[in-house]
Short mmCIF file of C-alpha atoms and ligand atoms in Angstrom, two decimals:
data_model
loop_
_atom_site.label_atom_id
_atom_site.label_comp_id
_atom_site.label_asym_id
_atom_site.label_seq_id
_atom_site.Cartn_x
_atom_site.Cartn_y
_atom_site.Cartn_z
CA UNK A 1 -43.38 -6.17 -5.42
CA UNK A 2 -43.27 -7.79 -8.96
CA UNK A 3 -40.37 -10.04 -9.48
CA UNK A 4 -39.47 -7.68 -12.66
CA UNK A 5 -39.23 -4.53 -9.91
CA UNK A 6 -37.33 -7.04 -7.26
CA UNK A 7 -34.51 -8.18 -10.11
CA UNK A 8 -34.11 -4.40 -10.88
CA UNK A 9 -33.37 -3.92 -6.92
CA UNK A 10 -31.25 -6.14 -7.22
CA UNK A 11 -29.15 -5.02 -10.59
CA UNK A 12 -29.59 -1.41 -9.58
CA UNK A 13 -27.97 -2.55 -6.06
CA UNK A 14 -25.06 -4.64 -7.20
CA UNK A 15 -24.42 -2.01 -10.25
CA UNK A 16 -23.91 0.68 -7.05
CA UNK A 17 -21.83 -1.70 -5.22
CA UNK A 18 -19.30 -3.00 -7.75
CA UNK A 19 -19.17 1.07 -8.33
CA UNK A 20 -17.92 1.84 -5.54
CA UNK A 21 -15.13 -0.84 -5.40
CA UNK A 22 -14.47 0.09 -8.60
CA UNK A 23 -10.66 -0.98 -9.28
CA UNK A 24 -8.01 0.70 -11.44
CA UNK A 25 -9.79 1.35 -15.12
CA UNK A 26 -9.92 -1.61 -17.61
CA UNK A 27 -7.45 -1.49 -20.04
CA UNK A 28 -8.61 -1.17 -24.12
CA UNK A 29 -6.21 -3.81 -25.13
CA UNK A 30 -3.89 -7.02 -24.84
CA UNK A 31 -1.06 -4.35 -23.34
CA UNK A 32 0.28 -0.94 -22.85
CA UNK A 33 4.05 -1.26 -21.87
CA UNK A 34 4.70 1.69 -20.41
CA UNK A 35 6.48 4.51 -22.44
CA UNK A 36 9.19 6.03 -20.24
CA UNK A 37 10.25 8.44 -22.76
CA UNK A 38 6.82 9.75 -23.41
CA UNK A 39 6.35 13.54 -22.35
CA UNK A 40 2.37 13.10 -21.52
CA UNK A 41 0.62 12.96 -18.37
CA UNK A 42 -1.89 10.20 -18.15
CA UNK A 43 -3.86 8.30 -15.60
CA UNK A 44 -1.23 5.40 -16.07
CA UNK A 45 1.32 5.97 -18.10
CA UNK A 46 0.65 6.42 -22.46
CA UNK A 47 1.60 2.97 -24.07
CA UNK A 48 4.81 1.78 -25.96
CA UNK A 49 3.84 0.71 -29.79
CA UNK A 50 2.73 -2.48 -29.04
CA UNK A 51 5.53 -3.59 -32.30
CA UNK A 52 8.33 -2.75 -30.02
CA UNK A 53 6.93 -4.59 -26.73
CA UNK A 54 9.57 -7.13 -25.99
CA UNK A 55 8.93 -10.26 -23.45
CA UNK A 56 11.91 -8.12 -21.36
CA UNK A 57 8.84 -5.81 -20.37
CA UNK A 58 7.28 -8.09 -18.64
CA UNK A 59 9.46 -9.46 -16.34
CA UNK A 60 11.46 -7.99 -13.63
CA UNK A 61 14.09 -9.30 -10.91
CA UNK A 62 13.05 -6.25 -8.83
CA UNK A 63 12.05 -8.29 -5.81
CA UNK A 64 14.60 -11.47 -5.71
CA UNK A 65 17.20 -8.71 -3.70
CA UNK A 66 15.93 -7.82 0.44
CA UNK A 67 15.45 -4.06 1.10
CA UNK A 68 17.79 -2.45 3.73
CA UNK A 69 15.63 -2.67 7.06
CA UNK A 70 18.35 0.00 8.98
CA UNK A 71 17.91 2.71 6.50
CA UNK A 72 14.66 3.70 8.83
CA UNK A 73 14.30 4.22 12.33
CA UNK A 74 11.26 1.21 12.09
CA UNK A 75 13.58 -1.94 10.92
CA UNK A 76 11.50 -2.36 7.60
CA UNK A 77 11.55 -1.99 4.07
CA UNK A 78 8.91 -2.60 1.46
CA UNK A 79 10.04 -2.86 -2.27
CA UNK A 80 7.51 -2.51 -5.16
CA UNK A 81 7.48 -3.10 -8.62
CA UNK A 82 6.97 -0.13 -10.54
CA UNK A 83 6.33 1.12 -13.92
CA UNK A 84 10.34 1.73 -13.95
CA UNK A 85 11.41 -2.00 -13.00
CA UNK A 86 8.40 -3.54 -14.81
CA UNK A 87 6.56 -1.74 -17.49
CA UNK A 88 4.11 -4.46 -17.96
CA UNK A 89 1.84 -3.57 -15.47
CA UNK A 90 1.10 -0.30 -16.63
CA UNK A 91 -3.00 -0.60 -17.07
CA UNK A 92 -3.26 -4.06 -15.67
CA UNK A 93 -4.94 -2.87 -12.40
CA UNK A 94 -2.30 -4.58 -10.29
CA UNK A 95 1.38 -4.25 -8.75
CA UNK A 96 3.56 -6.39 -5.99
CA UNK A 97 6.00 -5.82 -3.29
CA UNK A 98 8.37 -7.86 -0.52
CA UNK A 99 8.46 -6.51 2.11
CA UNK A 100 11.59 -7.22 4.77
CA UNK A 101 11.55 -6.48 8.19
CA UNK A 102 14.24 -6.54 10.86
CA UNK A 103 13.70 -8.55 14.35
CA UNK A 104 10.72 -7.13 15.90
CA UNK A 105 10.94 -4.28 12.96
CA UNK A 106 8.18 -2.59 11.99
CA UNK A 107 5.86 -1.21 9.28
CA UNK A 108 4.05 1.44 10.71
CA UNK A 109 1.02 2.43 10.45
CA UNK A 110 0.13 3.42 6.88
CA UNK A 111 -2.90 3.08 4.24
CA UNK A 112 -3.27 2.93 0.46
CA UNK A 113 -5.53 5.19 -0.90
CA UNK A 114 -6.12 3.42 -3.95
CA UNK A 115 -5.62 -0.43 -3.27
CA UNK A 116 -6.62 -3.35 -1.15
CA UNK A 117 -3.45 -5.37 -0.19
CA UNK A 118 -3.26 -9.30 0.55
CA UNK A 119 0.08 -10.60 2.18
CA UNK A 120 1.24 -13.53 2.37
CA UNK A 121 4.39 -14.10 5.11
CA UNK A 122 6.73 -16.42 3.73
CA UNK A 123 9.20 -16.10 6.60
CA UNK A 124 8.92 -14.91 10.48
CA UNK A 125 6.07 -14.83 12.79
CA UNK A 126 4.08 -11.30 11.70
CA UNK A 127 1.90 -9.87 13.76
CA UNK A 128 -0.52 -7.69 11.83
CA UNK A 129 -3.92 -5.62 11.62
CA UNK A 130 -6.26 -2.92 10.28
CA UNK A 131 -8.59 -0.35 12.10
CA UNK A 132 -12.10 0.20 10.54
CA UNK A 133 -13.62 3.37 10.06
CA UNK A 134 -15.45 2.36 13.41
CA UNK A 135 -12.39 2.07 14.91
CA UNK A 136 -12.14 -1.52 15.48
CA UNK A 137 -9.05 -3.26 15.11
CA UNK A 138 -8.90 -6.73 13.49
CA UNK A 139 -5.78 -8.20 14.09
CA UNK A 140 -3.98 -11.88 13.58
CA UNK A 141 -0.52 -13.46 13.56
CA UNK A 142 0.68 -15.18 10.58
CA UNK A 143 3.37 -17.90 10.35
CA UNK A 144 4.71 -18.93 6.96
CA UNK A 145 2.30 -19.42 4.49
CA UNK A 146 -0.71 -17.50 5.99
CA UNK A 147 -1.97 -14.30 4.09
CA UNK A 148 -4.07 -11.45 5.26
CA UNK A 149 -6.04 -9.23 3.71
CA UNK A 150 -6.34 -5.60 4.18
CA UNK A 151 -9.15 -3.55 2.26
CA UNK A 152 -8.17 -0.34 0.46
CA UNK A 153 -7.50 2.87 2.70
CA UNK A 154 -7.75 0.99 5.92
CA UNK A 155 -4.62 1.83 8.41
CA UNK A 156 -2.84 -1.15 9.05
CA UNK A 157 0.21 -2.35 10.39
CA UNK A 158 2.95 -5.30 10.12
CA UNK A 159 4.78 -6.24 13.12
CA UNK A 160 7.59 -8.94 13.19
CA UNK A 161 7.66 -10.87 16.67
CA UNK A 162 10.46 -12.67 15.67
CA UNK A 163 14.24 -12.56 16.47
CA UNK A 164 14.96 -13.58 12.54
CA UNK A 165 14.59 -11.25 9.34
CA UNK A 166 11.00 -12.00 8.52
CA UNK A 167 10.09 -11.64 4.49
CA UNK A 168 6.12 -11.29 3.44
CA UNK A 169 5.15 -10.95 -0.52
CA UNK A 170 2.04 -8.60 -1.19
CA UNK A 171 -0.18 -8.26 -4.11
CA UNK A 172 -2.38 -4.87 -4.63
CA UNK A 173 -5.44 -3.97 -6.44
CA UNK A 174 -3.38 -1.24 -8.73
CA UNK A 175 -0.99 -0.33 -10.40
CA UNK A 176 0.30 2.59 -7.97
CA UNK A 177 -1.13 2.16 -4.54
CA UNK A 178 0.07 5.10 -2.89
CA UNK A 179 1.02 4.54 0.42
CA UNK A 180 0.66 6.62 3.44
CA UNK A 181 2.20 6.64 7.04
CA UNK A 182 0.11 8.09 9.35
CA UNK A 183 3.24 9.34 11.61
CA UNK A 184 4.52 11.09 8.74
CA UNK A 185 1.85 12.56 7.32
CA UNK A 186 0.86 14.09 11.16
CA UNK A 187 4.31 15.45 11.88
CA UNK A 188 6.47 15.80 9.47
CA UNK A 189 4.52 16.93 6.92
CA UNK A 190 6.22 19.49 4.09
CA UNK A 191 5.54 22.02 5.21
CA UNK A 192 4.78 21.30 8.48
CA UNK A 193 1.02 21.00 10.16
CA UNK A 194 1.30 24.18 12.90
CA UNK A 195 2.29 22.66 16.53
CA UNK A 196 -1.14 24.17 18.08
CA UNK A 197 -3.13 21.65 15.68
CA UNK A 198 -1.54 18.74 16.53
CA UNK A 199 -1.44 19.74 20.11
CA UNK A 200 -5.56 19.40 19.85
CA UNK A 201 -5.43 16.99 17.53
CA UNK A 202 -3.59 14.42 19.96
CA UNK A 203 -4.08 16.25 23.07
CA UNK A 204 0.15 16.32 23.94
CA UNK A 205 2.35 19.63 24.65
CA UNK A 206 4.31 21.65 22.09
CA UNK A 207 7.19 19.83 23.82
CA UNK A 208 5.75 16.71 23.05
CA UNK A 209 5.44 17.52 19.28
CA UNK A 210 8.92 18.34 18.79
CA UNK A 211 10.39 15.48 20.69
CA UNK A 212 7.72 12.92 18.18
CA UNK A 213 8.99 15.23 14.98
CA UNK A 214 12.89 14.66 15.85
CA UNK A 215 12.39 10.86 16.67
CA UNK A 216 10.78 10.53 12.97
CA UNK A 217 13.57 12.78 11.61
CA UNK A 218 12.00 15.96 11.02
C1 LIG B 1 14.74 0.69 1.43
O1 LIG B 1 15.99 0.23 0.97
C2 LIG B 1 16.51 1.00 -0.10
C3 LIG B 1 17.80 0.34 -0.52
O2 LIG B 1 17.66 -1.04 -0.59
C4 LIG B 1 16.73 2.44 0.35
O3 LIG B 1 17.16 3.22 -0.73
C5 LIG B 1 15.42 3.02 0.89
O4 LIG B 1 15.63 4.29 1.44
C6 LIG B 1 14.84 2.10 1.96
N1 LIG B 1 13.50 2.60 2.35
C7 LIG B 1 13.18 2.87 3.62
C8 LIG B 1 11.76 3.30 3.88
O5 LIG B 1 13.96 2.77 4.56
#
């Protein structure tokens, strides 16, 4: 193979690769606060004129208050910034969120379709993982200071084995994540996925679905 053919390989290869991590679109300039008021549908949100962009756009105290950990059967709650609490990130391929959790509370099992996520516990001792599309878990507890990362769509999970409030920061690779818990989703769905599917699908009894479907509050 000629070392013209072999760098092709190679550009061809990297060209597919970085495609399919692709993250959210570049954006065509400095800004694009986003435009609350506008009545268009975009992928991201249409732009304020950039003249009336003021540095209040761009800063947010969104995350400085704790979520409320008993509003949820799980003892967790994740706050993000938004479009709504900071317009600035609107095309900048990136959003945050703190995330509180109870003593031994939990965020359950959930992905993000469009996002990898790296955490970073600043208080507690968090036990957390992802599963792989092979199914294997990789899994680590983090004291203050440690970060994990977890790559985009993977379930994963954050568990706090400590009898304190535990408080972890996260950055993700767009704007609007998406998130999605896998309990939920399975039972209770709107409207709901028929009792004889999930009875296959996790090989339990019709009394068994209902019980899991009240428990989540469905
Ligand atoms: C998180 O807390 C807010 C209030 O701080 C509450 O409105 C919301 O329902 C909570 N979310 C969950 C998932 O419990």
């Amino acid at each position: 193979m000629s070392i013209g053919s072999l760098f092709l390989q190679l550009f061809l290869g990297l060209a597919l690769l970085t495609g399919l991590a692709e993250p959210d679109p570049d954006p065509l300039q400095d800004f694009c606060v986003a435009d609350a008021k506008s009545p268009f549908f975009l992928n991201g949100a249409p732009c304020l004129n950039p003249s009336l962009a003021l540095s209040s756009h761009f800063t947010t105290s969104a995350l400085t208050k704790p979520g409320n950990t008993k509003a949820n059967p799980f003892g967790y709650n994740v706050t993000y910034l938004t479009l709504a609490n900071l317009p600035g990130i609107n095309t900048m391929g990136l959003t945050m969120s703190r995330q509180d959790l109870a003593p031994n509370g939990l965020n359950p099992l959930h992905s993000h379709p469009r996002a990898s996520e790296v955490t970073i516990c600043l208080q507690g001792a968090l036990l957390v993982g992802f599963v792989d599309t092979s199914n294997r878990l990789f899994t680590q507890q983090l004291g203050p200071g440690d970060a994990f990362v977890f790559p985009r769509g993977l379930v994963h999970y954050v568990y706090n084995l400590d009898s304190r409030n535990a408080l972890a920061i996260s950055g993700f690779s767009s704007q609007n994540p998406g998130t999605q818990i896998a309990s939920r989703a399975a039972f209770v769905s709107n409207p709901l996925i028929p009792d004889e599917v999930l009875e296959k699908a996790f090989q339990i009894s019709k009394n068994d679905v209902a019980k899991i479907r009240k428990n989540l509050g469905g």
